[in-house]
XYZ file of C-alpha atoms in Angstrom:
550
model
C 28.054 -56.930 12.268
C 26.575 -54.717 9.556
C 26.037 -51.116 10.326
C 22.417 -50.071 10.260
C 21.554 -47.360 7.641
C 17.997 -45.905 7.756
C 16.273 -45.719 4.471
C 15.317 -42.193 3.503
C 11.728 -41.413 2.510
C 10.955 -41.509 -1.135
C 8.409 -39.611 -3.262
C 6.322 -41.377 -5.985
C 4.718 -39.577 -9.013
C 2.915 -36.767 -7.227
C -0.199 -36.975 -9.409
C -0.626 -40.822 -9.276
C 0.100 -40.882 -5.538
C -2.427 -38.209 -4.678
C -5.878 -39.848 -4.373
C -7.469 -36.683 -3.148
C -6.421 -34.552 -6.124
C -7.351 -37.106 -8.698
C -10.737 -37.895 -7.177
C -11.549 -34.133 -6.728
C -10.681 -33.359 -10.382
C -13.049 -36.185 -11.521
C -15.632 -34.851 -9.190
C -15.576 -31.174 -10.238
C -14.493 -31.257 -13.865
C -16.376 -32.545 -16.886
C -15.198 -36.018 -18.061
C -13.885 -34.609 -21.276
C -11.721 -32.019 -19.440
C -10.343 -34.711 -17.112
C -9.436 -36.910 -20.125
C -7.711 -33.887 -21.763
C -5.756 -32.631 -18.783
C -4.927 -35.893 -16.898
C -2.093 -37.229 -18.997
C -0.248 -33.837 -18.772
C -0.865 -33.668 -14.979
C 0.592 -37.068 -14.636
C 3.612 -36.085 -16.594
C 4.101 -33.026 -14.415
C 3.627 -35.158 -11.352
C 6.697 -37.234 -12.385
C 8.677 -34.170 -13.103
C 8.060 -32.807 -9.689
C 9.942 -35.738 -8.147
C 12.725 -35.744 -10.691
C 14.224 -32.781 -12.509
C 12.047 -29.987 -10.871
C 12.760 -31.346 -7.381
C 16.521 -31.557 -8.144
C 16.535 -28.024 -9.360
C 14.580 -26.855 -6.187
C 17.149 -28.484 -4.018
C 20.035 -26.944 -5.985
C 18.395 -23.432 -5.719
C 18.001 -23.882 -1.936
C 21.669 -24.783 -1.741
C 22.678 -21.575 -3.711
C 20.794 -18.739 -2.305
C 20.762 -15.316 -4.011
C 23.602 -12.843 -3.451
C 23.662 -9.067 -3.634
C 26.520 -7.448 -5.522
C 26.324 -3.641 -4.708
C 29.362 -2.493 -6.723
C 31.301 -3.808 -9.703
C 35.097 -4.291 -9.633
C 35.710 -0.517 -10.321
C 33.451 0.835 -7.551
C 30.439 1.596 -9.749
C 27.083 1.042 -7.964
C 25.312 -1.802 -9.826
C 23.148 -3.474 -7.192
C 23.106 -6.734 -9.080
C 21.272 -9.710 -7.489
C 22.762 -13.023 -8.604
C 20.675 -16.110 -8.473
C 21.593 -19.764 -9.219
C 21.268 -21.323 -12.619
C 18.757 -23.771 -10.997
C 16.493 -20.678 -10.084
C 16.607 -19.404 -13.545
C 15.797 -22.858 -14.878
C 12.765 -23.020 -12.579
C 11.609 -19.800 -14.217
C 11.818 -21.351 -17.593
C 10.039 -24.491 -16.565
C 7.234 -22.586 -14.918
C 6.708 -20.688 -18.210
C 6.753 -23.781 -20.376
C 4.367 -25.661 -18.004
C 1.995 -22.725 -18.236
C 1.627 -22.328 -14.476
C 0.360 -18.736 -15.050
C -0.590 -18.907 -18.794
C -3.075 -21.700 -18.451
C -5.296 -19.423 -16.381
C -5.450 -16.719 -19.097
C -5.778 -18.997 -22.008
C -9.079 -20.063 -20.430
C -9.171 -23.207 -22.629
C -11.492 -24.867 -20.225
C -13.774 -21.909 -19.447
C -14.774 -21.662 -15.896
C -12.725 -24.792 -15.109
C -9.462 -23.192 -16.186
C -8.549 -21.918 -12.734
C -9.096 -25.398 -11.261
C -6.798 -26.823 -13.918
C -4.191 -24.143 -13.349
C -4.135 -24.492 -9.624
C -3.832 -28.212 -9.890
C -0.578 -27.541 -11.877
C 0.666 -25.110 -9.215
C -0.229 -27.542 -6.517
C 2.027 -30.208 -8.042
C 4.787 -27.735 -8.957
C 5.023 -25.568 -5.874
C 6.456 -27.955 -3.155
C 9.405 -28.904 -5.450
C 10.085 -25.373 -6.754
C 11.997 -23.833 -3.836
C 9.178 -21.312 -3.546
C 9.280 -20.251 -7.154
C 5.504 -20.293 -6.698
C 6.033 -16.872 -4.918
C 7.021 -14.862 -8.036
C 4.501 -16.837 -10.039
C 1.686 -15.666 -7.505
C 2.709 -12.004 -7.904
C 2.950 -12.451 -11.688
C -0.535 -13.872 -11.884
C -1.773 -11.088 -9.619
C -0.233 -8.468 -11.839
C -1.561 -10.056 -14.948
C -5.080 -10.051 -13.541
C -4.776 -6.469 -12.419
C -3.552 -5.360 -15.885
C -6.332 -7.382 -17.518
C -8.881 -5.506 -15.428
C -7.369 -2.004 -15.216
C -4.714 -1.880 -17.925
C -4.749 -0.095 -21.295
C -2.896 -0.314 -24.675
C 0.314 0.779 -23.124
C 0.379 -2.082 -20.676
C -0.765 -4.779 -23.094
C 2.804 -5.894 -23.978
C 3.586 -6.385 -20.346
C 0.445 -8.466 -19.857
C 1.581 -10.588 -22.944
C 4.911 -11.241 -21.278
C 3.427 -12.105 -17.921
C 1.129 -14.776 -19.494
C 3.476 -16.228 -22.091
C 4.467 -19.818 -22.274
C 7.676 -18.942 -24.098
C 10.547 -18.969 -21.585
C 12.391 -16.432 -23.725
C 9.384 -13.935 -23.543
C 8.072 -14.751 -20.117
C 8.268 -12.077 -17.384
C 7.620 -12.219 -13.673
C 6.376 -9.466 -11.508
C 7.275 -8.331 -8.073
C 4.918 -6.871 -5.510
C 6.127 -3.833 -3.480
C 3.522 -2.956 -0.807
C 5.326 -3.347 2.550
C 7.025 -0.277 4.001
C 8.509 0.396 7.519
C 5.747 2.696 8.459
C 2.868 0.434 7.720
C 3.625 -3.239 7.231
C 0.317 -4.931 6.645
C -1.330 -1.478 7.023
C -0.736 -0.506 3.416
C -2.873 2.602 3.845
C 0.183 4.071 5.581
C 2.221 3.822 2.571
C 4.573 6.790 2.399
C 6.081 6.463 -1.026
C 5.503 9.536 -3.129
C 4.714 9.695 -6.844
C 5.697 12.917 -8.823
C 4.079 13.356 -12.217
C 6.269 13.914 -15.207
C 3.669 13.882 -17.928
C 0.380 12.092 -18.461
C 0.572 8.735 -16.706
C 4.390 8.785 -16.357
C 5.609 9.433 -12.739
C 8.627 9.034 -10.674
C 8.513 7.266 -7.313
C 10.387 8.203 -4.099
C 10.388 6.094 -0.976
C 11.613 2.898 0.712
C 10.072 -0.510 0.223
C 11.004 -2.614 3.228
C 10.073 -6.119 1.957
C 10.041 -6.910 -1.753
C 10.035 -10.545 -2.952
C 11.056 -11.648 -6.411
C 13.333 -8.643 -6.853
C 14.898 -10.250 -9.921
C 11.594 -9.813 -11.837
C 11.325 -7.644 -14.913
C 8.456 -5.548 -13.531
C 6.655 -4.834 -10.309
C 3.312 -3.519 -9.060
C 3.391 -1.016 -6.182
C 1.385 1.578 -4.279
C 2.339 5.175 -3.963
C 0.697 8.559 -3.057
C 0.505 11.105 -5.766
C 1.705 14.536 -4.544
C -1.149 16.360 -2.964
C -3.409 13.265 -2.625
C -5.215 12.801 0.565
C -3.986 10.558 3.456
C -5.316 7.036 3.846
C -5.965 4.250 1.430
C -8.289 6.312 -0.841
C -5.308 8.568 -1.703
C -2.999 5.794 -2.910
C -2.651 4.810 -6.622
C -1.290 1.759 -8.259
C 1.820 1.878 -10.456
C 3.692 -0.435 -12.825
C 7.476 -0.326 -12.513
C 9.770 -1.656 -15.182
C 12.786 -2.428 -13.118
C 15.751 -2.276 -15.548
C 16.901 -0.333 -18.589
C 18.162 -1.881 -21.907
C 21.598 -2.394 -20.355
C 20.096 -4.452 -17.540
C 20.762 -1.802 -14.883
C 18.138 -0.894 -12.216
C 16.301 2.369 -13.071
C 16.882 4.639 -9.999
C 16.483 1.747 -7.536
C 18.986 1.173 -4.747
C 19.115 -2.261 -3.315
C 19.841 -1.732 0.509
C 20.177 -5.399 1.325
C 18.764 -8.882 0.830
C 16.733 -10.158 3.778
C 18.152 -12.833 5.886
C 14.970 -14.890 6.389
C 13.852 -17.968 8.396
C 12.921 -19.790 5.229
C 12.237 -19.217 1.555
C 16.012 -18.876 1.236
C 16.194 -19.427 -2.579
C 13.833 -16.515 -3.072
C 15.437 -13.096 -3.429
C 13.778 -10.682 -1.031
C 15.084 -7.265 -0.776
C 14.898 -3.749 0.881
C 14.713 -1.131 -1.832
C 15.026 2.593 -1.944
C 13.232 4.333 -4.897
C 15.127 7.369 -6.005
C 12.991 8.821 -8.747
C 12.192 5.428 -10.178
C 10.170 5.748 -13.444
C 6.653 4.171 -13.075
C 3.353 4.071 -15.032
C 0.042 4.926 -13.302
C -2.487 2.113 -13.999
C -6.142 2.319 -13.282
C -6.320 6.045 -12.797
C -5.402 8.056 -9.734
C -6.681 7.222 -6.218
C -8.640 4.362 -4.645
C -5.588 2.256 -4.838
C -6.495 -0.150 -1.893
C -9.745 -1.159 -3.506
C -8.101 -1.615 -6.945
C -5.044 -3.605 -5.690
C -7.382 -6.083 -4.057
C -7.801 -7.455 -7.670
C -4.070 -8.471 -7.322
C -4.290 -9.507 -3.710
C -7.237 -11.822 -4.383
C -5.064 -13.871 -6.742
C -1.981 -13.983 -4.535
C -4.096 -15.077 -1.548
C -5.454 -18.002 -3.494
C -1.927 -18.914 -4.535
C -1.010 -18.805 -0.831
C -3.816 -21.117 0.047
C -3.025 -23.581 -2.772
C 0.775 -23.529 -1.825
C -0.169 -24.197 1.751
C -2.215 -27.353 0.961
C 0.496 -28.489 -1.547
C 3.068 -28.090 1.279
C 0.824 -30.102 3.561
C 0.452 -32.831 1.046
C 4.186 -33.057 0.405
C 4.956 -33.200 4.177
C 2.334 -35.981 4.794
C 3.610 -37.935 1.778
C 7.134 -37.890 3.171
C 5.995 -38.789 6.751
C 3.751 -41.669 5.504
C 6.486 -43.218 3.395
C 8.944 -42.923 6.173
C 6.502 -44.630 8.583
C 6.706 -47.660 6.218
C 10.453 -47.622 6.337
C 11.278 -46.833 9.894
C 11.108 -49.627 12.603
C 10.766 -48.770 16.257
C 9.871 -51.049 19.171
C 9.940 -54.087 16.941
C 7.693 -53.062 14.077
C 7.310 -50.319 11.417
C 5.848 -46.992 12.595
C 2.973 -47.546 10.272
C 1.850 -50.511 12.463
C 1.835 -48.463 15.672
C -1.823 -47.403 16.319
C -0.883 -44.084 17.857
C 1.349 -43.107 15.001
C -1.406 -44.011 12.547
C -3.773 -41.687 14.518
C -1.213 -38.895 14.205
C -0.969 -39.297 10.387
C -4.743 -39.644 10.169
C -5.250 -36.336 11.936
C -2.746 -34.602 9.534
C -4.550 -36.192 6.611
C -7.872 -34.847 7.822
C -6.569 -31.317 8.262
C -5.069 -31.501 4.730
C -8.391 -32.759 3.159
C -10.449 -29.946 4.722
C -7.858 -27.322 3.554
C -7.585 -28.829 0.012
C -11.430 -28.582 -0.599
C -11.494 -25.062 0.999
C -8.639 -23.738 -1.279
C -10.034 -25.325 -4.402
C -13.564 -24.038 -3.623
C -12.182 -20.483 -3.890
C -10.292 -21.461 -7.122
C -13.622 -22.757 -8.486
C -15.474 -19.436 -7.703
C -12.530 -17.439 -8.982
C -12.826 -19.245 -12.308
C -16.408 -18.391 -12.552
C -15.902 -14.760 -11.736
C -13.199 -14.254 -14.295
C -15.382 -15.866 -17.064
C -18.302 -13.668 -16.152
C -20.429 -16.623 -15.100
C -20.629 -16.087 -11.323
C -23.954 -15.370 -9.750
C -24.241 -12.456 -7.310
C -24.286 -15.006 -4.423
C -20.970 -16.575 -5.809
C -19.356 -13.185 -5.957
C -20.165 -12.577 -2.345
C -18.909 -16.046 -1.452
C -15.660 -15.329 -3.305
C -15.273 -12.094 -1.293
C -15.708 -13.836 1.992
C -13.941 -17.168 1.372
C -10.792 -15.735 -0.148
C -9.391 -14.320 3.066
C -10.916 -17.162 5.109
C -9.152 -19.799 2.975
C -5.909 -17.982 2.932
C -5.660 -17.463 6.767
C -6.925 -20.920 7.647
C -4.792 -23.080 5.253
C -1.706 -21.053 6.269
C -2.124 -21.759 9.886
C -2.889 -25.376 9.380
C 0.147 -25.708 7.094
C 2.425 -24.602 9.931
C 0.778 -27.155 12.363
C 1.125 -29.959 9.815
C 4.745 -29.168 9.069
C 5.574 -29.127 12.764
C 3.950 -32.402 13.447
C 5.628 -34.008 10.460
C 9.037 -32.739 11.639
C 8.317 -34.437 15.007
C 7.200 -37.676 13.270
C 10.811 -37.952 11.921
C 12.221 -37.767 15.395
C 15.840 -36.438 15.516
C 16.124 -36.764 11.813
C 13.394 -34.273 11.424
C 15.563 -31.540 13.228
C 18.627 -32.110 11.083
C 18.917 -29.665 8.181
C 20.490 -32.068 5.613
C 17.448 -34.324 5.719
C 15.342 -31.453 4.137
C 12.684 -31.882 6.751
C 13.295 -28.660 8.695
C 12.785 -26.691 5.516
C 9.133 -27.799 5.439
C 8.490 -25.994 8.664
C 10.766 -22.937 7.873
C 9.066 -22.432 4.556
C 5.468 -22.970 5.970
C 5.971 -20.288 8.584
C 5.870 -17.516 6.095
C 2.473 -18.605 4.795
C 0.457 -16.917 7.681
C 2.515 -13.658 7.089
C 2.481 -13.260 3.304
C -0.509 -11.548 1.695
C -1.865 -10.436 5.083
C -1.398 -11.805 8.492
C -4.086 -13.890 10.268
C -5.338 -10.924 12.171
C -5.268 -8.589 9.144
C -7.299 -11.130 7.204
C -9.798 -11.722 10.011
C -10.581 -8.117 10.004
C -10.938 -8.311 6.238
C -13.557 -11.064 6.843
C -15.492 -8.560 9.020
C -15.390 -6.050 6.182
C -16.739 -8.554 3.814
C -19.596 -9.246 6.227
C -20.303 -5.509 6.738
C -19.790 -4.140 3.185
C -20.697 -6.967 0.949
C -23.389 -8.656 2.998
C -21.365 -11.819 2.462
C -22.493 -13.512 5.751
C -26.134 -13.710 4.811
C -25.144 -14.986 1.294
C -22.922 -17.616 2.785
C -25.328 -18.866 5.482
C -28.208 -19.021 3.021
C -25.934 -20.907 0.595
C -24.842 -23.425 3.244
C -28.426 -24.011 4.500
C -29.360 -24.947 0.993
C -26.431 -27.335 0.669
C -27.230 -28.887 4.063
C -30.757 -29.694 2.865
C -29.299 -31.401 -0.189
C -26.893 -33.369 1.822
C -29.662 -34.712 4.058
C -30.396 -34.605 7.796
C -27.375 -36.651 8.996
C -25.741 -36.164 12.319
C -22.713 -34.419 10.468
C -25.082 -32.007 8.754
C -26.725 -31.200 12.148
C -23.404 -30.214 13.570
C -22.864 -27.852 10.629
C -26.324 -26.284 11.262
C -25.316 -25.671 14.924
C -22.190 -23.880 13.790
C -24.178 -21.710 11.404
C -26.558 -20.820 14.163
C -23.671 -19.700 16.347
C -22.222 -17.479 13.722
C -25.596 -15.902 13.031
C -26.211 -15.362 16.665
C -22.746 -13.626 16.963
C -23.835 -11.071 14.475
C -27.469 -10.672 15.419
C -27.060 -7.748 17.910
C -24.227 -5.322 17.689
C -23.180 -3.598 14.551
C -20.418 -5.327 12.582
C -17.116 -3.677 13.436
C -17.874 -3.081 17.074
C -15.090 -3.684 19.623
C -16.795 -7.017 20.522
C -16.685 -8.179 16.902
C -13.122 -6.970 16.457
C -11.979 -9.031 19.443
C -13.681 -12.072 18.145
C -12.766 -11.705 14.446
C -10.226 -14.503 14.321
C -12.552 -17.043 15.938
C -15.339 -16.131 13.473
C -12.957 -16.527 10.429
C -11.945 -19.921 11.887
C -15.439 -21.092 12.454
C -16.418 -20.030 8.843
C -13.450 -22.040 7.498
C -14.212 -25.067 9.594
C -17.921 -24.987 8.577
C -17.374 -24.471 4.949
C -14.876 -27.212 4.919
C -17.394 -29.560 6.718
C -19.932 -28.917 3.973
C -17.386 -29.482 1.256
C -16.247 -32.740 2.830
C -19.820 -33.915 3.017
C -20.452 -33.000 -0.596
C -17.233 -34.604 -1.604
C -18.100 -37.802 0.183
C -21.321 -38.034 -1.697
C -19.992 -37.162 -5.098
C -16.344 -38.304 -5.330
C -14.943 -41.739 -5.766
C -12.801 -41.644 -2.630
C -13.327 -44.604 -0.379
C -12.180 -42.679 2.783
C -14.090 -39.464 2.068
C -17.089 -40.440 4.237
C -14.949 -41.177 7.221
C -13.146 -37.810 6.823
C -16.355 -35.969 6.451
C -17.846 -37.578 9.587
C -14.795 -36.983 11.726
C -14.343 -33.386 10.596
C -18.024 -32.443 11.008
C -18.363 -33.893 14.457
C -15.153 -32.687 16.090
C -15.077 -29.790 18.479
C -15.242 -26.571 16.450
C -13.484 -23.306 17.311
C -15.285 -21.583 20.161
C -16.502 -18.163 19.160
C -14.977 -15.317 21.152
C -17.678 -12.915 22.378
C -15.467 -10.011 22.972
C -17.545 -7.870 25.316
C -15.944 -5.274 27.578
C -15.396 -7.761 30.437
C -13.599 -10.221 28.086
C -11.479 -7.435 26.603
C -10.435 -6.231 30.028
C -9.478 -9.745 31.041
C -7.383 -10.080 27.959
C -5.585 -6.783 28.667
C -4.739 -8.112 32.151
C -3.289 -11.327 30.626
C -1.217 -9.250 28.241
C 0.079 -6.828 30.783
């Protein structure tokens, strides 16, 4: 009797196999742009299941190593990465994953094209999308705040030449503050002009093998809090390749993202360049954070799509109880729910990418700028949480094989779990949503925009559900001042409801305008499902919550 061997899931060309991506691009881009970019996206889609995927798996199998001393006892703090990791760097440059955004070949549509490339590349890249996110954020910061002295660095960050391409780290997290970057304790001492030396400990720094990094520090004598911080550009190594007064304390032993070098660093008089002038660093660095948060959202939906593709293919290959999983109605329902979450998150993430492209080209209206301010944290926090849910469900869909490391399936969940933490946790970003509502009047702009879109969609039952959600949000902010204890307690539920409602409108619009046969079904299901209940965090509610916690 022949021994049974289960077929493993297989991935097809990730552009041709993704009906949502292809239909979306034809919906949102001019036909001439689609005709120009589609052949190259198809080529990249094939690379992501061949050589790029193989390199990503090789990089995961060979995580970075910290070599603190050379053979003779000299402190060198060398971080060694695999050849595969370095090849992924070269491929990302040649593919223009960052550069295509700054070439702006397609004007306001350039960000959509760029993020489509990232979306294909990221799930196969062993999280090389992380250093690319910080590189793009640094490039945008230098484009806005840089001067002649930083132009060479900007050119390196946006190059397509692998020999010239640089990546950037992002050093914000410290022991004292974590997500509370206003508590940054690193001190900057002026040497002359804009040249400083930094002293402090950076507790969590990703992409530590990058050539440069952006960081926050407090100039000596500057006031406490975020307004007293300034932004600095650090060139990590000297001409001999040695770190410039930077001590690597250790590499982090993380749950996931194992191919990515993440370190704890001590700055011991590290040379740095002040960029953007002294002070007001929190506001200025948001230019960088906005980019990395969009990357986080696009990487989240890319990971969701990859997980669902694997689970769907496996369902066609795995037989249980006399028939393939794909023929079991309950399994189909499970996959359909995952697909629904993915579709909503995809449209939400690319809505922000579209607004970002308009803003960078100077063609965004005042309303669109307000929407970008509101939806950036919303999209990041919501897609990240959904990515974890989808990855967990997909792992379960593989049964025992999903819990075995050498199938590669557990990595989907381990890597997804960092997404709600990177670039601001869910609670931190929920509070940022409140700030957007309070300081940028973003809620009024968003509700007015959505009401106009509901009218264009028509008075369907789905649109009526969206209108009900809008009314609930407006009611929640109709009385107390934004930022009250009540609003703070309910901030997460507000952010979720904004995400859900914006996604509902997008899915309804997509169903009307895109050539996707299942879009109408998806829009109807999403718009009519139970929405997140708003938390009205009055004093009684908050006291009950304290009792539960204690």
